CSV table of C-alpha atoms in Angstrom, one decimal:
chain,number,residue,atom,x,y,z
A,18,MET,CA,-42.7,-29.3,51.9
A,19,THR,CA,-43.7,-26.5,50.4
A,20,GLY,CA,-43.8,-24.5,47.2
A,21,ASP,CA,-41.7,-21.4,46.4
A,22,GLY,CA,-44.3,-18.8,45.4
A,23,PRO,CA,-43.7,-14.9,45.6
A,24,ASP,CA,-44.6,-14.7,49.5
A,25,GLY,CA,-41.3,-17.3,50.0
A,26,PRO,CA,-41.6,-21.0,51.0
A,27,GLY,CA,-45.4,-22.1,51.1
A,28,GLY,CA,-47.0,-18.4,50.9
A,29,PRO,CA,-48.7,-17.3,54.1
A,30,GLU,CA,-51.2,-18.7,56.3
A,31,SER,CA,-54.7,-19.8,55.2
A,32,ALA,CA,-57.7,-17.5,55.2
A,33,ALA,CA,-61.3,-18.3,55.4
A,34,PRO,CA,-62.0,-20.8,52.8
A,35,THR,CA,-63.7,-20.2,49.1
A,36,GLY,CA,-63.6,-23.0,47.2
A,37,ARG,CA,-64.4,-26.7,46.7
A,38,THR,CA,-61.8,-29.4,47.5
A,39,VAL,CA,-61.5,-32.6,45.6
A,40,ILE,CA,-58.8,-35.3,46.6
A,41,LEU,CA,-58.6,-38.1,43.7
A,42,VAL,CA,-56.5,-40.8,45.3
A,43,LEU,CA,-55.5,-43.6,42.5
A,44,ASP,CA,-55.5,-46.7,44.2
A,45,GLY,CA,-51.7,-48.7,44.0
A,46,PHE,CA,-50.3,-45.9,41.5
A,47,GLY,CA,-46.8,-45.0,42.6
A,48,VAL,CA,-44.0,-43.6,40.6
A,49,GLY,CA,-40.8,-45.6,42.0
A,50,ALA,CA,-39.6,-47.2,44.9
A,51,MET,CA,-38.9,-45.9,47.9
A,52,PRO,CA,-35.4,-46.7,49.8
A,53,ASP,CA,-36.5,-49.3,52.0
A,54,ALA,CA,-39.0,-51.4,48.8
A,55,GLY,CA,-36.6,-53.7,49.2
A,56,LEU,CA,-35.9,-55.1,52.7
A,57,LEU,CA,-39.1,-57.3,52.7
A,58,ARG,CA,-38.5,-58.1,48.8
A,59,PRO,CA,-35.2,-57.3,47.2
A,60,GLY,CA,-36.8,-57.1,43.8
A,61,ASP,CA,-39.3,-54.3,44.8
A,62,ILE,CA,-36.2,-52.1,44.8
A,63,ARG,CA,-37.0,-51.8,40.8
A,64,ALA,CA,-40.7,-51.1,41.7
A,65,ASP,CA,-41.9,-48.5,39.4
A,66,THR,CA,-45.7,-48.7,38.6
A,67,CYS,CA,-46.2,-45.6,36.8
A,68,GLY,CA,-43.1,-46.4,34.5
A,69,HIS,CA,-43.5,-50.1,34.0
A,70,VAL,CA,-47.2,-49.5,33.1
A,71,LEU,CA,-46.0,-47.0,30.5
A,72,ASP,CA,-43.5,-49.1,29.4
A,73,HIS,CA,-45.7,-51.8,28.7
A,74,ALA,CA,-48.2,-50.0,27.0
A,75,ARG,CA,-45.8,-49.3,24.2
A,76,THR,CA,-45.2,-52.8,23.9
A,77,ALA,CA,-48.7,-54.1,23.7
A,78,LEU,CA,-50.4,-51.4,21.9
A,79,GLY,CA,-47.6,-49.9,19.8
A,80,ARG,CA,-48.5,-46.8,21.0
A,81,PRO,CA,-48.0,-44.6,24.1
A,82,LEU,CA,-51.0,-44.4,26.6
A,83,ARG,CA,-53.5,-41.7,26.2
A,84,LEU,CA,-52.7,-39.5,29.2
A,85,PRO,CA,-53.2,-36.0,28.3
A,86,ALA,CA,-54.8,-34.4,31.5
A,87,LEU,CA,-52.6,-36.4,33.9
A,88,GLY,CA,-49.6,-34.8,31.7
A,89,ALA,CA,-51.4,-31.0,32.1
A,90,LEU,CA,-51.8,-31.7,35.8
A,91,GLY,CA,-47.9,-32.3,35.6
A,92,LEU,CA,-47.6,-35.9,36.3
A,93,GLY,CA,-44.4,-36.1,33.7
A,94,LEU,CA,-42.7,-33.5,36.1
A,95,VAL,CA,-42.6,-36.1,38.9
A,96,HIS,CA,-42.1,-39.0,36.5
A,97,PRO,CA,-39.6,-38.2,33.7
A,98,HIS,CA,-41.0,-40.8,31.6
A,99,ARG,CA,-40.5,-40.1,28.0
A,100,ASP,CA,-44.2,-40.5,27.1
A,101,LEU,CA,-45.4,-38.1,30.0
A,102,ALA,CA,-45.9,-34.2,28.7
A,103,ARG,CA,-43.0,-32.0,30.4
A,104,ASP,CA,-45.0,-28.9,30.4
A,105,THR,CA,-48.3,-27.4,31.9
A,106,LEU,CA,-49.9,-24.7,31.4
A,107,LEU,CA,-52.2,-25.3,34.3
A,108,PRO,CA,-52.0,-23.6,37.8
A,109,VAL,CA,-50.4,-26.9,39.5
A,110,ALA,CA,-48.0,-27.3,42.3
A,111,VAL,CA,-46.1,-30.5,41.6
A,112,GLY,CA,-44.3,-33.8,44.0
A,113,ARG,CA,-43.9,-36.7,45.7
A,114,ALA,CA,-44.6,-38.2,49.0
A,115,ALA,CA,-43.5,-40.6,50.6
A,116,LEU,CA,-45.8,-42.8,52.2
A,117,GLY,CA,-45.3,-42.0,56.5
A,118,TYR,CA,-46.6,-45.4,57.7
A,119,PRO,CA,-45.5,-48.8,57.7
A,120,GLY,CA,-45.6,-51.5,54.6
A,121,ALA,CA,-47.9,-50.6,51.9
A,122,ASP,CA,-51.2,-50.6,52.6
A,123,THR,CA,-54.8,-48.9,51.2
A,124,PHE,CA,-56.3,-48.9,54.8
A,125,ALA,CA,-53.1,-47.4,56.3
A,126,GLY,CA,-52.4,-44.9,53.3
A,127,HIS,CA,-55.9,-43.5,53.5
A,128,GLN,CA,-56.0,-43.0,57.4
A,129,THR,CA,-52.6,-41.4,57.1
A,130,MET,CA,-53.8,-39.4,54.5
A,131,MET,CA,-56.8,-38.0,56.1
A,132,GLY,CA,-54.2,-36.9,59.0
A,133,ALA,CA,-54.1,-40.0,61.8
A,134,ASP,CA,-51.6,-40.5,63.7
A,135,PHE,CA,-49.9,-44.0,62.8
A,136,SER,CA,-46.7,-43.9,64.6
A,137,ARG,CA,-47.6,-46.5,66.7
A,138,VAL,CA,-48.4,-48.8,64.2
A,139,THR,CA,-46.3,-51.8,63.2
A,140,VAL,CA,-45.5,-54.4,61.1
A,141,ALA,CA,-45.8,-57.6,63.1
A,142,ARG,CA,-46.3,-61.7,62.8
A,143,LEU,CA,-48.8,-62.8,64.9
A,144,ASN,CA,-45.6,-65.0,66.3
A,145,ASP,CA,-44.3,-61.8,67.6
A,146,HIS,CA,-47.4,-61.4,69.9
A,147,ILE,CA,-48.7,-64.6,70.1
A,148,ASP,CA,-48.2,-64.7,74.0
A,149,GLU,CA,-49.7,-61.2,74.7
A,150,VAL,CA,-52.9,-62.2,72.5
A,151,THR,CA,-53.4,-65.5,73.6
A,152,SER,CA,-53.7,-64.0,77.3
A,153,ALA,CA,-56.1,-61.2,75.9
A,154,LEU,CA,-58.5,-64.8,74.6
A,155,LYS,CA,-58.2,-66.4,77.8
A,156,ALA,CA,-58.8,-63.2,79.7
A,157,ALA,CA,-61.9,-63.0,77.6
A,158,GLY,CA,-63.2,-66.6,78.5
A,159,HIS,CA,-62.0,-68.3,75.4
A,160,ARG,CA,-60.1,-71.5,75.2
A,161,VAL,CA,-57.0,-71.0,73.2
A,162,SER,CA,-54.1,-73.3,71.6
A,163,LEU,CA,-51.6,-73.9,68.9
A,164,LEU,CA,-52.2,-75.6,65.8
A,165,ASP,CA,-49.9,-78.4,65.5
A,166,GLY,CA,-47.5,-76.1,67.1
A,167,LYS,CA,-47.5,-73.6,64.6
A,168,PRO,CA,-47.7,-69.7,65.4
A,169,LEU,CA,-51.4,-69.9,64.7
A,170,LEU,CA,-54.2,-69.8,67.5
A,171,VAL,CA,-57.4,-71.9,67.4
A,172,VAL,CA,-60.2,-70.5,69.6
A,173,ASP,CA,-62.8,-72.1,70.9
A,174,ASP,CA,-62.0,-75.4,68.9
A,175,THR,CA,-63.3,-73.4,65.7
A,176,VAL,CA,-62.0,-69.9,64.9
A,177,LEU,CA,-58.3,-69.7,63.8
A,178,VAL,CA,-56.3,-66.3,64.4
A,179,HIS,CA,-53.7,-65.9,62.1
A,180,ASP,CA,-51.5,-64.0,59.8
A,181,ASN,CA,-53.2,-62.5,56.7
A,182,LEU,CA,-51.6,-63.6,53.8
A,183,GLU,CA,-53.2,-61.6,51.0
A,184,ALA,CA,-51.6,-58.4,52.2
A,185,ASP,CA,-47.9,-57.9,52.8
A,186,PRO,CA,-46.6,-60.1,55.9
A,187,GLY,CA,-46.9,-58.4,59.2
A,188,ILE,CA,-49.5,-56.0,57.7
A,189,ASN,CA,-52.6,-57.5,58.9
A,190,TRP,CA,-54.1,-60.5,61.3
A,191,ASN,CA,-57.5,-62.0,60.6
A,192,ALA,CA,-60.0,-64.1,62.8
A,193,SER,CA,-61.3,-66.5,60.8
A,194,GLY,CA,-64.4,-69.3,61.2
A,195,ARG,CA,-66.9,-71.3,59.7
A,196,LEU,CA,-70.5,-70.0,59.6
A,197,ASP,CA,-71.8,-73.5,60.1
A,198,ASP,CA,-70.0,-73.8,63.5
A,199,LEU,CA,-70.8,-70.6,65.0
A,200,PRO,CA,-72.3,-66.8,64.4
A,201,PHE,CA,-70.5,-63.9,63.0
A,202,ASP,CA,-71.9,-61.3,65.7
A,203,GLY,CA,-73.3,-62.4,68.8
A,204,PRO,CA,-71.2,-62.5,72.4
A,205,HIS,CA,-69.6,-65.5,71.2
A,206,GLY,CA,-68.8,-65.0,68.1
A,207,ILE,CA,-66.3,-64.4,65.3
A,208,LEU,CA,-66.3,-60.9,65.2
A,209,ALA,CA,-66.3,-60.7,69.1
A,210,ILE,CA,-63.3,-63.1,69.2
A,211,ALA,CA,-61.7,-60.3,66.5
A,212,ARG,CA,-62.6,-57.2,68.3
A,213,THR,CA,-60.4,-58.7,71.7
A,214,VAL,CA,-57.5,-59.7,69.3
A,215,ARG,CA,-57.8,-55.8,68.3
A,216,GLU,CA,-57.8,-54.8,71.6
A,217,VAL,CA,-53.7,-55.8,71.6
A,218,ALA,CA,-52.8,-55.9,68.1
A,219,PRO,CA,-50.0,-53.6,67.2
A,220,VAL,CA,-50.8,-54.1,63.1
A,221,ALA,CA,-53.0,-51.8,60.9
A,222,ARG,CA,-56.2,-54.4,60.6
A,223,VAL,CA,-57.6,-57.0,62.3
A,224,ILE,CA,-60.3,-58.8,59.8
A,225,ALA,CA,-63.2,-60.9,61.5
A,226,VAL,CA,-64.0,-63.2,58.2
A,227,GLY,CA,-66.7,-65.7,58.3
A,228,GLY,CA,-68.1,-67.8,55.4
A,229,HIS,CA,-69.0,-71.6,54.3
A,230,ALA,CA,-65.5,-73.6,53.9
A,231,ASP,CA,-65.6,-76.7,51.6
A,232,GLY,CA,-63.9,-78.6,54.6
A,233,PRO,CA,-62.2,-78.2,57.9
A,234,LEU,CA,-60.0,-74.9,58.0
A,235,PRO,CA,-56.9,-76.3,59.2
A,236,LEU,CA,-56.4,-78.0,56.1
A,237,SER,CA,-56.0,-74.5,54.1
A,238,VAL,CA,-53.5,-73.7,56.7
A,239,ARG,CA,-49.7,-72.9,55.0
A,240,ASP,CA,-47.0,-71.0,55.3
A,241,GLY,CA,-47.1,-67.3,53.9
A,242,ASP,CA,-44.0,-65.1,53.0
A,243,GLY,CA,-41.7,-63.9,55.7
A,244,GLY,CA,-42.1,-66.6,58.8
A,245,THR,CA,-46.1,-65.7,58.7
A,246,VAL,CA,-48.5,-68.6,58.6
A,247,GLY,CA,-51.8,-68.5,58.4
A,248,LEU,CA,-55.1,-69.6,56.4
A,249,ASP,CA,-55.4,-69.4,52.6
A,250,THR,CA,-58.6,-67.8,52.5
A,251,PRO,CA,-59.8,-68.3,48.5
A,252,ALA,CA,-58.6,-72.2,49.3
A,253,THR,CA,-60.9,-72.6,51.8
A,254,GLY,CA,-64.0,-71.8,49.7
A,255,PHE,CA,-65.4,-68.6,51.4
A,256,TYR,CA,-65.0,-66.6,48.6
A,257,ARG,CA,-67.0,-68.8,46.2
A,258,ASN,CA,-70.0,-70.5,48.2
A,259,GLY,CA,-71.6,-67.7,49.6
A,260,GLY,CA,-72.7,-65.9,52.6
A,261,LEU,CA,-69.3,-64.4,53.3
A,262,GLU,CA,-69.1,-61.9,56.4
A,263,VAL,CA,-66.2,-59.5,56.5
A,264,GLN,CA,-65.7,-56.8,59.2
A,265,HIS,CA,-62.2,-54.9,59.3
A,266,LEU,CA,-60.9,-53.7,62.6
A,267,GLY,CA,-58.8,-50.7,61.9
A,268,ALA,CA,-56.4,-49.5,64.5
A,269,ARG,CA,-57.5,-47.4,67.0
A,270,ILE,CA,-57.7,-43.3,65.2
A,271,ASP,CA,-59.2,-40.5,66.3
A,272,HIS,CA,-61.5,-39.6,63.6
A,273,THR,CA,-62.1,-36.5,65.1
A,274,ARG,CA,-58.8,-35.2,63.9
A,275,GLN,CA,-59.3,-36.5,60.4
A,276,LEU,CA,-60.2,-34.2,57.5
A,277,PRO,CA,-63.4,-35.3,56.8
A,278,ASP,CA,-65.0,-35.2,60.5
A,279,LEU,CA,-63.0,-31.9,60.8
A,280,ALA,CA,-64.7,-30.3,57.7
A,281,ALA,CA,-67.9,-32.0,58.2
A,282,ARG,CA,-67.9,-30.6,62.1
A,283,ALA,CA,-66.9,-27.2,60.7
A,284,GLY,CA,-70.4,-27.0,58.2
A,285,ILE,CA,-68.4,-28.2,54.9
A,286,PRO,CA,-70.3,-31.0,53.1
A,287,VAL,CA,-68.2,-34.3,52.6
A,288,THR,CA,-68.9,-36.3,50.3
A,289,LEU,CA,-66.8,-40.2,50.4
A,290,VAL,CA,-66.8,-41.9,46.8
A,291,GLY,CA,-65.4,-45.3,45.8
A,292,LYS,CA,-63.4,-47.2,48.5
A,293,ALA,CA,-62.9,-44.2,50.5
A,294,ALA,CA,-66.3,-44.5,51.3
A,295,ASP,CA,-65.9,-47.7,52.8
A,296,ILE,CA,-62.5,-47.0,54.9
A,297,LEU,CA,-63.1,-43.5,56.0
A,298,ALA,CA,-64.6,-42.5,59.2
A,299,CYS,CA,-67.4,-39.2,59.4
A,300,ASP,CA,-70.5,-39.4,60.5
A,301,GLY,CA,-71.7,-36.4,58.4
A,302,ALA,CA,-70.5,-37.3,54.9
A,303,VAL,CA,-72.3,-38.9,52.0
A,304,ARG,CA,-71.2,-42.1,50.9
A,305,ARG,CA,-70.7,-43.1,47.4
A,306,PRO,CA,-69.0,-46.6,47.3
A,307,ALA,CA,-68.4,-48.3,43.9
A,308,VAL,CA,-65.7,-50.3,42.7
A,309,PRO,CA,-66.1,-49.7,38.3
A,310,THR,CA,-64.2,-46.6,37.6
A,311,ALA,CA,-67.0,-45.3,35.7
A,312,ASP,CA,-69.1,-45.1,38.7
A,313,VAL,CA,-66.5,-43.4,40.8
A,314,LEU,CA,-65.6,-40.7,38.1
A,315,ALA,CA,-69.6,-40.1,37.9
A,316,ALA,CA,-69.7,-40.2,41.3
A,317,THR,CA,-67.5,-37.8,42.1
A,318,LEU,CA,-68.3,-35.5,39.3
A,319,ASP,CA,-72.0,-35.4,40.4
A,320,ALA,CA,-70.6,-34.2,44.0
A,321,VAL,CA,-68.7,-31.4,42.3
A,322,HIS,CA,-71.9,-30.3,40.3
A,323,GLY,CA,-74.3,-30.6,43.4
A,324,ASP,CA,-72.0,-28.4,45.5
A,325,GLY,CA,-72.6,-25.4,42.8
A,326,PRO,CA,-69.9,-22.6,42.9
A,327,ASP,CA,-70.7,-20.8,45.8
A,328,GLY,CA,-69.1,-21.9,49.9
A,329,PRO,CA,-66.4,-24.7,50.5
A,330,SER,CA,-66.7,-28.7,50.0
A,331,LEU,CA,-64.4,-31.7,50.5
A,332,VAL,CA,-64.6,-34.4,48.2
A,333,VAL,CA,-62.5,-37.5,48.5
A,334,SER,CA,-62.8,-40.1,46.1
A,335,ASN,CA,-60.6,-43.2,45.6
A,336,VAL,CA,-60.1,-45.2,42.2
A,337,GLN,CA,-59.6,-49.1,43.5
A,338,GLU,CA,-59.5,-50.9,39.8
A,339,THR,CA,-55.9,-49.6,39.3
A,340,ASP,CA,-55.0,-51.7,42.3
A,341,LEU,CA,-57.2,-54.5,41.4
A,342,ALA,CA,-55.0,-54.7,38.1
A,343,GLY,CA,-52.1,-54.4,40.2
A,344,HIS,CA,-52.9,-57.1,42.2
A,345,GLN,CA,-53.7,-59.6,39.0
A,346,GLN,CA,-50.4,-58.5,37.6
A,347,ASP,CA,-52.2,-57.1,34.5
A,348,PRO,CA,-50.1,-54.0,33.0
A,349,GLU,CA,-52.6,-53.6,29.9
A,350,ARG,CA,-55.8,-53.5,32.5
A,351,TYR,CA,-53.6,-51.2,34.3
A,352,GLY,CA,-53.1,-49.0,31.7
A,353,THR,CA,-57.1,-48.7,30.4
A,354,VAL,CA,-58.1,-47.7,33.8
A,355,LEU,CA,-55.7,-45.0,33.6
A,356,GLU,CA,-56.8,-43.7,30.3
A,357,GLN,CA,-60.3,-44.2,31.6
A,358,VAL,CA,-59.3,-42.0,34.9
A,359,ASP,CA,-57.3,-39.5,32.6
A,360,ALA,CA,-60.8,-39.0,30.5
A,361,GLY,CA,-63.0,-38.5,33.8
A,362,LEU,CA,-60.4,-35.6,34.8
A,363,ALA,CA,-60.6,-34.1,31.7
A,364,ALA,CA,-64.3,-33.7,32.8
A,365,LEU,CA,-63.7,-32.7,36.0
A,366,VAL,CA,-61.0,-30.1,36.1
A,367,PRO,CA,-63.1,-27.5,33.9
A,368,LEU,CA,-65.9,-27.7,36.9
A,369,LEU,CA,-63.0,-26.2,39.5
A,370,THR,CA,-62.3,-23.0,38.2
A,371,ALA,CA,-63.7,-20.9,41.0
A,372,PRO,CA,-61.6,-19.0,43.2
A,373,GLY,CA,-60.3,-21.0,46.0
A,374,ASP,CA,-61.4,-24.4,44.3
A,375,ARG,CA,-58.6,-27.6,44.7
A,376,LEU,CA,-57.9,-30.7,43.0
A,377,ILE,CA,-55.4,-33.2,44.7
A,378,LEU,CA,-54.3,-35.9,43.0
A,379,THR,CA,-52.2,-38.6,44.4
A,380,GLY,CA,-51.8,-42.4,45.3
A,381,ASP,CA,-52.0,-44.7,48.8
A,382,HIS,CA,-48.9,-46.7,48.0
A,383,GLY,CA,-47.6,-48.8,44.6
A,384,ASN,CA,-48.8,-51.9,43.1
A,385,ASP,CA,-46.0,-52.9,40.1
A,386,PRO,CA,-48.4,-55.2,37.8
A,387,THR,CA,-45.1,-55.7,36.1
A,388,ILE,CA,-43.0,-56.7,39.8
A,389,GLY,CA,-43.6,-60.9,39.6
A,390,HIS,CA,-46.0,-60.8,42.9
A,391,ALA,CA,-49.4,-60.3,43.9
A,392,TYR,CA,-48.5,-57.6,47.1
A,393,HIS,CA,-48.7,-53.6,46.8
A,394,THR,CA,-45.1,-52.0,46.4
A,395,ARG,CA,-43.8,-49.8,48.6
A,396,GLU,CA,-43.4,-46.5,46.6
A,397,TYR,CA,-43.6,-42.7,46.3
A,398,VAL,CA,-46.9,-41.8,45.5
A,399,PRO,CA,-47.1,-38.0,43.1
A,400,ILE,CA,-48.8,-35.0,44.5
A,401,LEU,CA,-50.6,-33.1,41.7
A,402,ILE,CA,-52.2,-30.2,42.7
A,403,HIS,CA,-54.2,-28.1,40.5
A,404,GLY,CA,-55.7,-24.8,41.1
A,405,THR,CA,-52.9,-23.7,43.7
A,406,ASP,CA,-51.9,-20.2,44.4
A,407,HIS,CA,-48.2,-21.2,44.0
A,408,PRO,CA,-47.3,-23.3,40.9
A,409,GLY,CA,-44.4,-25.0,40.8
A,410,ARG,CA,-41.9,-28.2,41.8
A,411,LEU,CA,-42.6,-29.3,45.6
A,412,ARG,CA,-40.0,-31.0,47.4
A,413,ASP,CA,-40.6,-34.4,48.8
A,414,ALA,CA,-43.1,-34.7,51.4
A,415,ASN,CA,-42.3,-37.4,54.4
A,416,SER,CA,-45.2,-38.6,54.6
A,417,LEU,CA,-49.1,-38.9,52.9
A,418,ALA,CA,-50.3,-36.7,55.8
A,419,ASP,CA,-49.1,-33.7,53.7
A,420,VAL,CA,-52.0,-34.6,51.4
A,421,GLY,CA,-54.3,-33.6,53.8
A,422,ALA,CA,-53.3,-31.0,55.8
A,423,THR,CA,-52.8,-29.0,52.5
A,424,ALA,CA,-57.1,-29.8,52.0
A,425,ALA,CA,-57.3,-28.7,55.3
A,426,ALA,CA,-55.5,-25.6,54.4
A,427,ALA,CA,-57.7,-24.7,51.5
A,428,LEU,CA,-60.5,-25.3,53.5
A,429,GLY,CA,-59.5,-23.2,56.1
A,430,LEU,CA,-59.5,-25.4,58.8
A,431,GLY,CA,-56.1,-25.4,60.4
A,432,PRO,CA,-53.9,-28.3,59.6
A,433,ASP,CA,-53.1,-28.3,63.1
A,434,ASP,CA,-56.4,-29.6,64.1
A,435,LEU,CA,-55.1,-32.5,62.1
A,436,ALA,CA,-53.5,-35.3,64.2
A,437,ALA,CA,-50.5,-35.2,61.9
A,438,GLY,CA,-49.2,-33.6,58.6
A,439,THR,CA,-47.7,-30.5,57.2
A,440,PRO,CA,-49.0,-28.4,54.4
A,441,VAL,CA,-47.2,-29.1,51.0
A,442,VAL,CA,-49.0,-25.5,49.7
A,443,ARG,CA,-50.6,-22.9,51.8
A,444,VAL,CA,-53.5,-20.9,51.1
A,445,SER,CA,-52.8,-17.2,50.2
A,446,PRO,CA,-56.1,-14.9,51.6
């Protein structure tokens, strides 16, 4: 997907980097259902996170959401809602991206966006691979059995290996144990069991979870959607009893072919803000983890201020509270966070005026707070690029990987160095 500039589609290839590139990800911000959104839940074909949040504001607040910065960045050109501006005087290129990975998941979305090849990652229930997982655990010296004939494994009479019930069915698997029974770390701990499962799992994440439960874990096992069976983790008491330990084991990825690591190895300063600091790999990055939107925006502004006007830099920030509002099915909170983001953008955009500066605003999936369930929704996400040499409307991208490739081109890294992705707008010399 490329822009149509004076040099033809996309313009000429990039030369040396000159400015700062900021990627701001609104977690769970979709602009309408993808064609396959209803395959798992038929009602999701009506998902439209952006549109439904705007509609709710008119009803609940009696006024449109105040989003002048998002309007100026071209959101209204991507989503034709009556409350979004259609015109922008800023140098922006705008379009949409399909997700480019299976399901709708924050971890997979960010890894794909940064250039990972997720072609071998699948959506699968544990039962689809239970023989393979059982064999791997037994080969590692563990005792393995089914729990009451259910497609859920009991390892060493203590740890449950099961479908994750808090994400879409088949996205993630868990290895869960009580810390009163065994340690989290160590050669025979919960994490070691999860790592063995990770070696054969085709899904995006295997999550090791250890905590203090109110009772035996099998009492909190229940059926989930889509034929899954797993542990109802909130019901165990893990989240309220303190001492929770969690480690996410992602699908095997060549992080050296992702945008942050490529930039750092090229001597470009990299800052990861918010949830991006937790889920993206880059040994050379400055990490600023945060959840409150005000903190994420402040850290993003600090990173841009600190870089100064000279030389390239990369900042990747994630606003998580939009996603949390979607999970809570709270469209009013979602709208409040969007207005907070808009105010932050109004402060950020004037800082990115040097030649070569870029702001790319996008999402990682949808999370429609009016859809009637707490799962992510499989939606297109916006691509709003400020500072492009070729403003205009872009054709739809096939993958979020194209966002990372666009940033790589702006930084002079050469998008071919990424594992996946094609620039949506190339950079003029």
